[in-house]
Coordinates of C-alpha atoms and ligand atoms in Angstrom, one line a residue:
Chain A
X30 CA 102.0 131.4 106.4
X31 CA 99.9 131.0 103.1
X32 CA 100.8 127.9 101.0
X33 CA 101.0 128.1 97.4
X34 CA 102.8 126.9 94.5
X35 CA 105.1 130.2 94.5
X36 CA 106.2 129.1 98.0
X37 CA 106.7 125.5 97.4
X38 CA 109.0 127.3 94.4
X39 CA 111.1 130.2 96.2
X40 CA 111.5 127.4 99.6
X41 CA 112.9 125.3 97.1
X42 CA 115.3 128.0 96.1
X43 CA 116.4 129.2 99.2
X44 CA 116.9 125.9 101.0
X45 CA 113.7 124.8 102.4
X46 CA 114.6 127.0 105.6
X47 CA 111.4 129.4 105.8
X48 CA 109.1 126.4 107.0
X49 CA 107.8 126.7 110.7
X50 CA 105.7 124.5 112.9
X51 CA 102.5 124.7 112.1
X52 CA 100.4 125.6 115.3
X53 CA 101.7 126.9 118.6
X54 CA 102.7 124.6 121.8
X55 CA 100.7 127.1 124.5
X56 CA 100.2 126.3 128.1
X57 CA 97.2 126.3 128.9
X58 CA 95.5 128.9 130.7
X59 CA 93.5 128.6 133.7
X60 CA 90.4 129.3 132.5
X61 CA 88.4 129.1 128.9
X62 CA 84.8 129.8 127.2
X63 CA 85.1 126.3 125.8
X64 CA 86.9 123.3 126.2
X65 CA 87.0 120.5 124.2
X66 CA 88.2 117.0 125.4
X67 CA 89.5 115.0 122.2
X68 CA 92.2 116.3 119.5
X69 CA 91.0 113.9 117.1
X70 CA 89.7 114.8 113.4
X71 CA 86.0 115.7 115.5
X72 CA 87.3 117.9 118.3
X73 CA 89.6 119.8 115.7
X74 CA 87.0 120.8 113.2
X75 CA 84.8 121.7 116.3
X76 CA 87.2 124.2 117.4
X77 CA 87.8 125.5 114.1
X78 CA 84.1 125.9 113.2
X79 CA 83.6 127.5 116.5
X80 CA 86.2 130.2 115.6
X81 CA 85.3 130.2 111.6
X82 CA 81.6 130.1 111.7
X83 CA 80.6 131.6 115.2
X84 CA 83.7 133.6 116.3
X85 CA 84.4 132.1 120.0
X86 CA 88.5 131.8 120.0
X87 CA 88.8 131.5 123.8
X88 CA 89.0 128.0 123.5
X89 CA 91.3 125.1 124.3
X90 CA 91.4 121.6 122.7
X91 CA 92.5 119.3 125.2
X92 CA 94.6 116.1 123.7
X93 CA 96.3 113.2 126.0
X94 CA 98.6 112.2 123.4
X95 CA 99.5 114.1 120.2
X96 CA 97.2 115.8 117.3
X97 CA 96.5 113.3 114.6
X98 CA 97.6 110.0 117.2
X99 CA 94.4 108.3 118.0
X100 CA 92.0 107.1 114.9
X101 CA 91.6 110.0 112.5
X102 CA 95.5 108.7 112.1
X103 CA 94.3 105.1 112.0
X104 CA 91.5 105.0 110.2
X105 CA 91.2 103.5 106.0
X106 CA 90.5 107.3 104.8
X107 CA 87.6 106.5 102.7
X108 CA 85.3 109.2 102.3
X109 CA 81.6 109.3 101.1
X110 CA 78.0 110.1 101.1
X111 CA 76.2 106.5 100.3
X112 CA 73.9 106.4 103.2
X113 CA 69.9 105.6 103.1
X114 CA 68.4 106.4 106.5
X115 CA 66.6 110.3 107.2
X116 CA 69.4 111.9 109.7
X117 CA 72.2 109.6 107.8
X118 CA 71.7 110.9 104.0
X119 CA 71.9 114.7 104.9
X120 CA 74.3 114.8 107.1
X121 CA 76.8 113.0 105.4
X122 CA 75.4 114.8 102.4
X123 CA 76.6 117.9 104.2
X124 CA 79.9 116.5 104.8
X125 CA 81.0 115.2 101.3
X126 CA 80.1 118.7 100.3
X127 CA 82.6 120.2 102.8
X128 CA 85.3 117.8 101.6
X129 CA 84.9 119.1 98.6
X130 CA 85.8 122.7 99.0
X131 CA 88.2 121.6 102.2
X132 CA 91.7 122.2 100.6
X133 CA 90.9 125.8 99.3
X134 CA 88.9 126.5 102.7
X135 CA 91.6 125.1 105.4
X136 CA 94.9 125.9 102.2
X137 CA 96.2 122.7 103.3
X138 CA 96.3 119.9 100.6
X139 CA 94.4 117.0 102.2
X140 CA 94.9 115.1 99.4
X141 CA 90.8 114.6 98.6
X142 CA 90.6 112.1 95.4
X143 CA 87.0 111.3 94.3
X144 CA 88.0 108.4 92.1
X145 CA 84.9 106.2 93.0
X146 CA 84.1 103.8 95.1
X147 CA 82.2 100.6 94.6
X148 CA 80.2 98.3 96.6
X149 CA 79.9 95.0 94.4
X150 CA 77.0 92.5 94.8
X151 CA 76.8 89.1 94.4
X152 CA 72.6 87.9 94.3
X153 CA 69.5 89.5 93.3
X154 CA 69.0 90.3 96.8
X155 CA 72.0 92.5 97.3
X156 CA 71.2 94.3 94.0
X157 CA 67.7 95.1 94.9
X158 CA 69.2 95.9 98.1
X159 CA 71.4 98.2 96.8
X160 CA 69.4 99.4 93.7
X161 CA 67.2 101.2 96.8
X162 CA 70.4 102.4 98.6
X163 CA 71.3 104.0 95.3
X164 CA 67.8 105.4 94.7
X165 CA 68.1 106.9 98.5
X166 CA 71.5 108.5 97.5
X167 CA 69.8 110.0 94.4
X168 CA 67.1 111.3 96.4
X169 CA 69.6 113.4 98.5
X170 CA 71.1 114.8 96.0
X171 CA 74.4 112.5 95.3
X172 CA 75.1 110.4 92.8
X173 CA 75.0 106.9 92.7
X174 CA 74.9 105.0 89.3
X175 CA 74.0 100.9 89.4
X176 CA 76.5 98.9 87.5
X177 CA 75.8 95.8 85.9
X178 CA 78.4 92.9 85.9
X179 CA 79.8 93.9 82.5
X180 CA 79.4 97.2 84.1
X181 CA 81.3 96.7 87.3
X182 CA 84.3 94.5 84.1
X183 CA 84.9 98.3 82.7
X184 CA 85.8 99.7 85.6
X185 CA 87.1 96.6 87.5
X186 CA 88.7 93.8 85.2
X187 CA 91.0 92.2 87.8
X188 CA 88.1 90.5 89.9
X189 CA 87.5 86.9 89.9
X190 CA 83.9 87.2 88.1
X191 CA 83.3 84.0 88.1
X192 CA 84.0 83.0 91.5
X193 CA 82.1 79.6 92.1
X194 CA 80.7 80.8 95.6
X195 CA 80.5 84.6 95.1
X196 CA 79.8 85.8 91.5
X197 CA 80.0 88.9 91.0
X198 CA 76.4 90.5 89.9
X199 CA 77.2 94.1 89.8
X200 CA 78.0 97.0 91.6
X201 CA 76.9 100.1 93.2
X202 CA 79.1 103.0 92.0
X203 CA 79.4 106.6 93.9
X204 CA 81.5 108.8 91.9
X205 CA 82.1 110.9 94.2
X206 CA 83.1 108.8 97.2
X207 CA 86.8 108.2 97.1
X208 CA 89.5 109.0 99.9
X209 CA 92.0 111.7 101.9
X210 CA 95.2 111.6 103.7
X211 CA 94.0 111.1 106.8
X212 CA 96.8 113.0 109.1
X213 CA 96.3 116.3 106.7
X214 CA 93.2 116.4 107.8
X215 CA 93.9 116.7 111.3
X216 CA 96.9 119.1 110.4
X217 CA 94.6 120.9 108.5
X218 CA 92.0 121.7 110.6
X219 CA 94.6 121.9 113.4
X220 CA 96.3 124.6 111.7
X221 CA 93.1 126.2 110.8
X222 CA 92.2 126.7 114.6
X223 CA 94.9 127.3 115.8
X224 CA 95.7 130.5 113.5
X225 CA 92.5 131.8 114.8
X226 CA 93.1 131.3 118.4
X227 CA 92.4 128.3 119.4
X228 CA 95.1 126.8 122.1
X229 CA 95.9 123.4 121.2
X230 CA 96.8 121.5 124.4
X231 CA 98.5 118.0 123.8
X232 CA 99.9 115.2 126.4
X233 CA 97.4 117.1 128.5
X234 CA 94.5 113.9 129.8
X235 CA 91.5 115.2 131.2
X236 CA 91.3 113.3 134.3
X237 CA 87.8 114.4 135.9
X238 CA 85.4 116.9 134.7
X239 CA 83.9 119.5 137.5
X240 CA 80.2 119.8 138.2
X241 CA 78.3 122.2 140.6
X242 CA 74.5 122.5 140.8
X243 CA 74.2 120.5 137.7
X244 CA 76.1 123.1 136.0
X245 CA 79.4 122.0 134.5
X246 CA 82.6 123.6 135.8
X247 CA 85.2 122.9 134.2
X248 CA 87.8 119.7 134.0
X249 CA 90.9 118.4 135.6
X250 CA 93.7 117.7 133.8
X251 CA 97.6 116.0 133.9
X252 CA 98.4 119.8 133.5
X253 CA 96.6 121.3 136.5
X254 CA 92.9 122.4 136.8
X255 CA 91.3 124.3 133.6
X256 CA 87.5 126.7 134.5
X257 CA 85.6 126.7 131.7
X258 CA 81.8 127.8 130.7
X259 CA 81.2 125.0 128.4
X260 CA 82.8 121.3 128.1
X261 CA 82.4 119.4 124.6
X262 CA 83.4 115.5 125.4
X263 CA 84.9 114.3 121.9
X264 CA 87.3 111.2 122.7
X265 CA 85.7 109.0 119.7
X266 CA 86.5 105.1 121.5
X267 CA 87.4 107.0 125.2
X268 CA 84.3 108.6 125.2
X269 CA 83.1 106.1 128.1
X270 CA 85.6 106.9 130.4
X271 CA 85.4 110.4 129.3
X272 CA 81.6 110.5 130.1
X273 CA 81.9 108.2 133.4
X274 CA 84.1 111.1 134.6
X275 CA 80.0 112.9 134.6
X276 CA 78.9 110.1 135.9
X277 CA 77.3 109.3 132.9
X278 CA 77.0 105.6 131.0
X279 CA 76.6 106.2 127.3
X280 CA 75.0 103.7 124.7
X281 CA 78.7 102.8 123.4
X282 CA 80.5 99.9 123.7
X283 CA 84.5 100.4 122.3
X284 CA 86.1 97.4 120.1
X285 CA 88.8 96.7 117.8
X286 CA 89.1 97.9 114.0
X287 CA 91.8 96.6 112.1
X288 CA 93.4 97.5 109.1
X289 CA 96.3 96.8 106.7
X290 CA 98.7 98.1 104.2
X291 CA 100.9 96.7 101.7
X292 CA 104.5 97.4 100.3
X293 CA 104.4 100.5 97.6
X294 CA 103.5 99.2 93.8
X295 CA 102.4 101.0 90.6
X296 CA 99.4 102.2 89.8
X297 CA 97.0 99.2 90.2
X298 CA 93.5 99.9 92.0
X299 CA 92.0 103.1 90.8
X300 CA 88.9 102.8 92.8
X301 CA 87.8 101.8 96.6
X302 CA 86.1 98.6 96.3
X303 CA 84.3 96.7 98.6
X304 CA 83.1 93.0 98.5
X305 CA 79.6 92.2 99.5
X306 CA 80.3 88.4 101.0
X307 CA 82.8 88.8 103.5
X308 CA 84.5 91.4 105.3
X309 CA 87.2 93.1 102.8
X310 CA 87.1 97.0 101.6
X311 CA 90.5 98.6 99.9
X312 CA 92.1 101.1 97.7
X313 CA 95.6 102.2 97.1
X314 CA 97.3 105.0 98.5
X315 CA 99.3 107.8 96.7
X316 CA 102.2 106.6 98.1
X317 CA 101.1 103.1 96.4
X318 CA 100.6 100.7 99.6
X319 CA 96.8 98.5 99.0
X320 CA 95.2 100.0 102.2
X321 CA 92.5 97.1 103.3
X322 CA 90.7 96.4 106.0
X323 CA 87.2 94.6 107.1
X324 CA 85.1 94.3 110.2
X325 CA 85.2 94.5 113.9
X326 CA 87.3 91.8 115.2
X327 CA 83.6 91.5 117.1
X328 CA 84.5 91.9 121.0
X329 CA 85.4 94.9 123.4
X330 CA 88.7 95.9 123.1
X331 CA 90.8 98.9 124.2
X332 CA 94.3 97.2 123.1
X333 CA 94.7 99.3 119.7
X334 CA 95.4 95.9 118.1
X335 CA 93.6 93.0 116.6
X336 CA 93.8 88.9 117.0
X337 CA 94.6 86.8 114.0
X338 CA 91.0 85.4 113.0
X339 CA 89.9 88.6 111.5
X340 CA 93.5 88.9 109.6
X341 CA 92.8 85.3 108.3
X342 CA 89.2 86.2 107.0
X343 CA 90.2 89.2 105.8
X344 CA 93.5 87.9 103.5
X345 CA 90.8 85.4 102.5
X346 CA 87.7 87.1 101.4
X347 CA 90.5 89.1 99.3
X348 CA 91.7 86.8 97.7
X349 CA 88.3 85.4 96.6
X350 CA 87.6 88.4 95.1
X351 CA 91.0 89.8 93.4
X352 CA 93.5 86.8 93.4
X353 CA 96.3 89.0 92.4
X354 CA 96.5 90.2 95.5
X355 CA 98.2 87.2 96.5
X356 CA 101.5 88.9 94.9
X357 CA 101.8 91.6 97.3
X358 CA 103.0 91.3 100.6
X359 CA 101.8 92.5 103.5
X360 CA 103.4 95.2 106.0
X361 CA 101.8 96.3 108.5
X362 CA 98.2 95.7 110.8
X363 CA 97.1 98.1 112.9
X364 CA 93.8 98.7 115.0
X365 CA 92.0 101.6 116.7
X366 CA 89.3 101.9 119.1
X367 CA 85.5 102.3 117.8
X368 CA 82.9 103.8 119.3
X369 CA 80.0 101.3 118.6
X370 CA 76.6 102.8 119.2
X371 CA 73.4 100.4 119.3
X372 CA 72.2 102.0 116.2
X373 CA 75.2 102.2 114.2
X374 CA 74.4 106.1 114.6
X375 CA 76.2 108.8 115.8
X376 CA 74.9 111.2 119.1
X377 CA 75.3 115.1 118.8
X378 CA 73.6 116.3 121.6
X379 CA 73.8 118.2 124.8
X380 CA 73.7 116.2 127.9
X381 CA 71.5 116.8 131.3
X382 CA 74.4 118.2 132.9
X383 CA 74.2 122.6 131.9
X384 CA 77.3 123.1 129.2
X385 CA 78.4 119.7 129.2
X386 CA 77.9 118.4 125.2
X387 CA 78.2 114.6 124.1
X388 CA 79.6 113.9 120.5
X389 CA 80.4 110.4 119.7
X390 CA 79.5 107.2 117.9
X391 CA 81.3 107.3 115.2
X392 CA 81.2 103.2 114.8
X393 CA 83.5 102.6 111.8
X394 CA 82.6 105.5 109.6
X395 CA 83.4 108.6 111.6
X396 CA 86.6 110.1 109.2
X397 CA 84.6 110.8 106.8
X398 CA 81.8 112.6 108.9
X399 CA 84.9 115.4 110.4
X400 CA 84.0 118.3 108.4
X401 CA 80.0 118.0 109.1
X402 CA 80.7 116.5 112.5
X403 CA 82.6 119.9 113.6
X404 CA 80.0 122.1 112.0
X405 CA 76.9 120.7 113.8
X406 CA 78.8 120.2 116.8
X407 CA 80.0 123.9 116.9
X408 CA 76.5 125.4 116.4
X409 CA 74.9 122.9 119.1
X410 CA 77.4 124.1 121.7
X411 CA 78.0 128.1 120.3
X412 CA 73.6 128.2 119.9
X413 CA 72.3 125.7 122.5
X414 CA 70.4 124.6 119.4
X415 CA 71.1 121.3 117.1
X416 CA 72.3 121.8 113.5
X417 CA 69.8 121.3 110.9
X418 CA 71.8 118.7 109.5
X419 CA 72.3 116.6 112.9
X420 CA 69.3 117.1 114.6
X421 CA 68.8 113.5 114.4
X422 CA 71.7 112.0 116.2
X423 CA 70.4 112.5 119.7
X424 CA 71.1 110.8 122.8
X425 CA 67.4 110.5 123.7
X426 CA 66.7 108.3 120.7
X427 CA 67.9 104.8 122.6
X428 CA 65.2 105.9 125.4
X429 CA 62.5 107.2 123.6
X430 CA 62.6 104.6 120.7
X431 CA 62.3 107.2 118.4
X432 CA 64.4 108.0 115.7
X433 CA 66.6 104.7 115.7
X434 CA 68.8 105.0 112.6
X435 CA 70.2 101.4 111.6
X436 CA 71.4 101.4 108.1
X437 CA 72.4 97.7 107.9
X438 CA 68.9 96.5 109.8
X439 CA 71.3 94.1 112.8
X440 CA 69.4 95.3 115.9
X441 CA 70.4 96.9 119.2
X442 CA 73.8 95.1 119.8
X443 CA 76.9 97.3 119.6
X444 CA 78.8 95.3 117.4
X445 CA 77.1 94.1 114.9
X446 CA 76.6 97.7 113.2
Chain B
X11 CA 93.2 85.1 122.1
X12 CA 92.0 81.8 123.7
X13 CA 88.9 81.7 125.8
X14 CA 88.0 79.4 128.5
X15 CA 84.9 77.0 128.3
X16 CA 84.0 75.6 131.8
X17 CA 82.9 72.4 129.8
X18 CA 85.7 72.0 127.2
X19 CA 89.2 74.4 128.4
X20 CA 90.9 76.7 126.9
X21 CA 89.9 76.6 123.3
X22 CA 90.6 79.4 119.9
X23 CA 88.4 82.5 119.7
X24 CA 87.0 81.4 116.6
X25 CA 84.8 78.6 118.2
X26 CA 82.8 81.5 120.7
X27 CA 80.5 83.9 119.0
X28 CA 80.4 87.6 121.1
X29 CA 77.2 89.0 122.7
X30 CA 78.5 91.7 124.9
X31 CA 79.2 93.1 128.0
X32 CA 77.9 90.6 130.8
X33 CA 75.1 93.6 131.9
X34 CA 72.8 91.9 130.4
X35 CA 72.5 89.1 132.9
X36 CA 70.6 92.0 135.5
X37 CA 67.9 91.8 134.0
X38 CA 65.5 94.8 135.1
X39 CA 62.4 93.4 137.1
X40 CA 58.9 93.7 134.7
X41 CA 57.4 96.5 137.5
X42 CA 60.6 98.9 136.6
X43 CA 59.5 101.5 134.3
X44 CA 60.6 102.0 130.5
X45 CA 63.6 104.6 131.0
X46 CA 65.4 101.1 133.2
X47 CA 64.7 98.8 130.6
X48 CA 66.0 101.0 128.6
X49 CA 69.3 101.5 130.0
X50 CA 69.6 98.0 130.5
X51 CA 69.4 97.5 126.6
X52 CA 71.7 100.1 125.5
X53 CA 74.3 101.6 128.4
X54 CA 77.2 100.4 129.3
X55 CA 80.1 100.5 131.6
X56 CA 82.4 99.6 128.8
X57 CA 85.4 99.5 130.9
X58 CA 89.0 99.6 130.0
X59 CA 90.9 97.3 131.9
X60 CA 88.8 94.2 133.4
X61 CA 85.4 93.2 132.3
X62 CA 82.5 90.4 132.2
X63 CA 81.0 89.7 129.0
X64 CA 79.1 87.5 128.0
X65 CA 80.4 84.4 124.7
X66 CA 78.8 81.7 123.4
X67 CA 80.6 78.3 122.8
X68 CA 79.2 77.2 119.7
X69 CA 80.6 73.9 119.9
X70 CA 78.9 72.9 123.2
X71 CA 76.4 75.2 123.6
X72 CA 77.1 77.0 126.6
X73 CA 76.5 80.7 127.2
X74 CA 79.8 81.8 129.3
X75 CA 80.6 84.5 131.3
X76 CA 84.2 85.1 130.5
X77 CA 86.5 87.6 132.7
X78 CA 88.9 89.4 131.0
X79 CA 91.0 92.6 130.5
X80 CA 90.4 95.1 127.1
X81 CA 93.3 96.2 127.6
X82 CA 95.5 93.4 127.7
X83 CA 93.6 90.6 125.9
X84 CA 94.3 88.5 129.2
X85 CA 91.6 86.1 129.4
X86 CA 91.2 85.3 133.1
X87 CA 88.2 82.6 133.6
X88 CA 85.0 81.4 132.0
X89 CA 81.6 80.6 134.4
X90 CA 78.8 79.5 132.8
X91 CA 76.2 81.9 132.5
X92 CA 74.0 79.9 134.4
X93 CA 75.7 79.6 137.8
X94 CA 76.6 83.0 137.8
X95 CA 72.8 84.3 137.4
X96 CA 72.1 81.9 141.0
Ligands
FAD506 C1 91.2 100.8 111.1 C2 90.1 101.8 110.9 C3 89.6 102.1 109.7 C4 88.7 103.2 109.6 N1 88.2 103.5 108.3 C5 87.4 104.5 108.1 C6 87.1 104.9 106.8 O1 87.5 104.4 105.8 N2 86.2 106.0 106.7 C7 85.6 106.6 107.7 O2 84.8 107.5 107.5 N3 86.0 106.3 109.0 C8 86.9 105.2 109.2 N4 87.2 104.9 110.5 C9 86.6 105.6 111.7 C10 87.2 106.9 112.0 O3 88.6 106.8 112.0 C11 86.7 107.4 113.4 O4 85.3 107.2 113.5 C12 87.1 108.8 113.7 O5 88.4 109.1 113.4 C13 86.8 109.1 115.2 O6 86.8 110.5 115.5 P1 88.1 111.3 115.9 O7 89.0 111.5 114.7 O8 87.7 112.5 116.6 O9 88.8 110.2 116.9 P2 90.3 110.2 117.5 O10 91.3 110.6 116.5 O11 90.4 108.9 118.1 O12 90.2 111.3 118.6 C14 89.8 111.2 119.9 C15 90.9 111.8 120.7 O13 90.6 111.9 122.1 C16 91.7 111.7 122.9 N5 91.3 111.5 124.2 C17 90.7 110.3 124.7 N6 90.5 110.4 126.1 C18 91.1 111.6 126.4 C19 91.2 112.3 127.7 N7 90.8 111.7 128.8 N8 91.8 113.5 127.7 C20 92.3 114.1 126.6 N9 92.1 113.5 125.4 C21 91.6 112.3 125.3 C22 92.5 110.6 122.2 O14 93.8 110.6 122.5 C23 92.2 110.9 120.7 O15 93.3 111.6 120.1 C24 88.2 103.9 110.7 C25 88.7 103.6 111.9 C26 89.7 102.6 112.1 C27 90.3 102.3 113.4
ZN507 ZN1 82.3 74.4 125.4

């Protein structure tokens, strides 16, 4: 079924009645060209780009829980192209461009707003800081404009300027950067593949993967044994358990990301905004709840929920920066499970085991990199060959020393990225 | 989640600073090549369910090896790092 206005129009006519379930509930078959373990936003626009771009349909997408349950339904939904580092800026250069066309190419609305986003400094080193990060962005082809504090008033009057701690000196706007609803996204691209072919498999947990002769096998699963040419591992903050089933240790440790939302008000933060003194990012969804959130609560942690020392610096650093938030109340917390890298960086890469692929890393930022993430990982595993636009992210780099890509400059521990 | 100090109890999370997983006490020998050193900086086991790593208690000092469960946020002992590297 095509969506359009006209249907929205003759469904509301005639009931609402001609709606059907999306995708198919297959089992799955005994044997596939390709399976992919993960149906998060990553292992969903793999399987579609594998089907859209290099025509391979015999493919199953592997899920233990439910399309759209692990962090590509958890995440803050921002979405944007600000980054400075070679293998960082074109890549999600690549992506942002993908967003952009992604409603007319998937005809599902994901809800992509581009209303801004700014990253506010407060010293001279943070603006020179970012006054490069800017001239990076530039250099790539994005946009990036440097506001100055009367700048940053315009588009921002709300903020406690004159904050006797944290002034605020400016800001660092990308017009382009803005957010998505995060669940359409993975509805989308689910749809998307699955209407060419793809079998989407869910409460199905990969429980071992098969090897032979260094050549992979296929996996085993809580729904009986699946054959397959080529295994893509795509579990986001599983990935080590995922990879241990290969007997492989990754360079990822998994901890805790928290967010927030609050009840539904008007119209009243037009923007995402970020603070550049303590850990606190938000913007306000369509549906009008402040969605906030700030840093890793800072340990390994698999329990999908946070402690209350990051909540109390978080509530904190916002109110520093907008005390009106102090009207609104709070809702809901939430966490989800991050793949932390030692770089910050994502790996796309083929492992040493024959048709077994790696993709993961994703740190905090990895809902915005779905679109690009799926393209380069479906041409590594369709081509044997790495995407122009990720050839960077490989799982060598940690070993080699070359190619480290660490935008904030914290070293090689996990969570500090 | 509280955390346990050998020196001063149970005490808040917010008084331990986080390094990782507890790994990083094996330290490779010098005569092991580069591709062991490293895997000892960057891989892990990163285990869910019970795990070693490795917290800092800023108030005394001490670098403490602290088991626990990711899954659960059960915090089962703290040794300090020194006894445990014997
Ligand atoms: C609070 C929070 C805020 C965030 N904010 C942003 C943001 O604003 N912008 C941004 O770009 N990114 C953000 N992120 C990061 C982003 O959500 C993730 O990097 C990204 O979603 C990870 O990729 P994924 O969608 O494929 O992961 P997931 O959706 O987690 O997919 C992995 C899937 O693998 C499945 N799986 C695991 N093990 C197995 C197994 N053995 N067998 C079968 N299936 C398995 C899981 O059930 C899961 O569904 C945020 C994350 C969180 C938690
Ligand atoms: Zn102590």
């Amino acid at each position: 079924m095509r969506y359009s206005g006209f249907k929205v129009f003759t469904e509301g006519l005639t009931g609402n009645k001609g709606w059907k379930p999306v995708w198919r509930d297959p089992k799955p078959k005994s044997e596939y060209d390709i399976v992919l373990i993960g149906g998060g936003g990553h292992g969903l626009s793999t399987a579609y780009y594998l089907a859209k771009n290099h025509g391979l349909t015999n493919i199953a997408v592997l899920e233990k829980g439910y399309i759209g349950g692990g962090n590509v339904g958890r995440n803050t939904t921002i979405v944007r192209a600000n980054y400075s580092l070679p293998g960082n800026s074109e890549f999600y250069s690549h992506s942002l461009k993908l967003w952009e066309n992604l409603e007319s190419e998937l005809n599902y609305n994901v809800m992509h707003s581009q209303r801004g986003l700014i990253n506010l400094f407060h010293s001279d080193g943070q603006r020179d800081a970012f006054a490069r990060r800017g001239n990076a962005m530039i250099n790539q082809g994005d946009d990036a404009i440097l506001l100055d504090r009367e700048g940053v008033r315009q588009h921002l009057p709300y903020l406690d300027f004159d904050n006797i701690r944290f002034p605020v000196y400016g800001g660092l706007l990308h017009p382009r950067g803005g957010t998505a609803r995060h669940d359409a996204v993975a509805w989308g691209y689910a749809r998307g593949a699955d209407k060419r072919g793809v079998d989407l498999i869910q409460n199905c947990e990969v429980t071992g993967i098969d090897i032979e002769g260094g050549q992979v096998r296929g996996v085993r699963t809580s729904r009986g044994v699946i054959r397959a040419k080529k295994v893509a591992m795509v579990a986001a903050g599983r990935s080590g358990q995922v990879a241990a089933m290969a007997g492989m240790r990754l360079p990822i440790e998994s901890h805790i990301l928290q967010a927030f939302v609050t009840e539904g008000l008007k119209p009243v933060i037009h923007h995402v905004v970020s603070f550049g003194m303590g850990h606190f990012y938000i913007s306000q969804s369509d549906k009008g709840g402040l969605v906030f959130g700030g840093d890793l609560d800072f340990y390994s942690s698999y329990a999908q929920r946070g402690n209350l020392p990051m909540k109390e610096h978080v509530m904190e650093a916002a109110m520093t920066l907008m005390p009106m938030i102090g009207k609104a109340r709070v809702l809901r917390s939430w966490g989800g499970i991050m793949d932390m890298s030692p770089d910050g960086s994502p790996i796309i890469d083929k492992t040493h085991i024959d048709g077994l692929f790696v993709n993961c890393g994703w740190n905090y930022g990895g809902f915005k990199a779905v679109p690009a993430s799926g393209w380069a990982y479906a041409h590594l595993i369709a081509t044997g060959e790495p995407h122009e636009t990720a050839k960077r992210y490989r799982l060598d780099r940690f070993r080699t020393g070359r190619g480290i890509m660490d935008e904030e400059g914290t070293g090689s521990q996990h969570n500090l990225h | 989640m509280r955390l346990i100090c050998p020196h001063c109890g149970e005490r808040d999370r917010r008084e331990f600073t986080y390094q990782g997983a507890a790994e990083i006490l094996d330290r490779p020998s010098r005569e092991v090549g580069n591709d062991d050193w490293a895997d000892y900086l960057h891989l892990r086991e990163n285990p869910a369910g019970e795990t070693k790593d490795m917290w800092y208690h800023d108030p005394c000092g001490a670098w403490i090896v602290v088991h626990r469960d990711t899954v659960t946020h059960a915090v089962h002992s703290g040794e300090l790092a020194s006894e445990v590297r014997k």
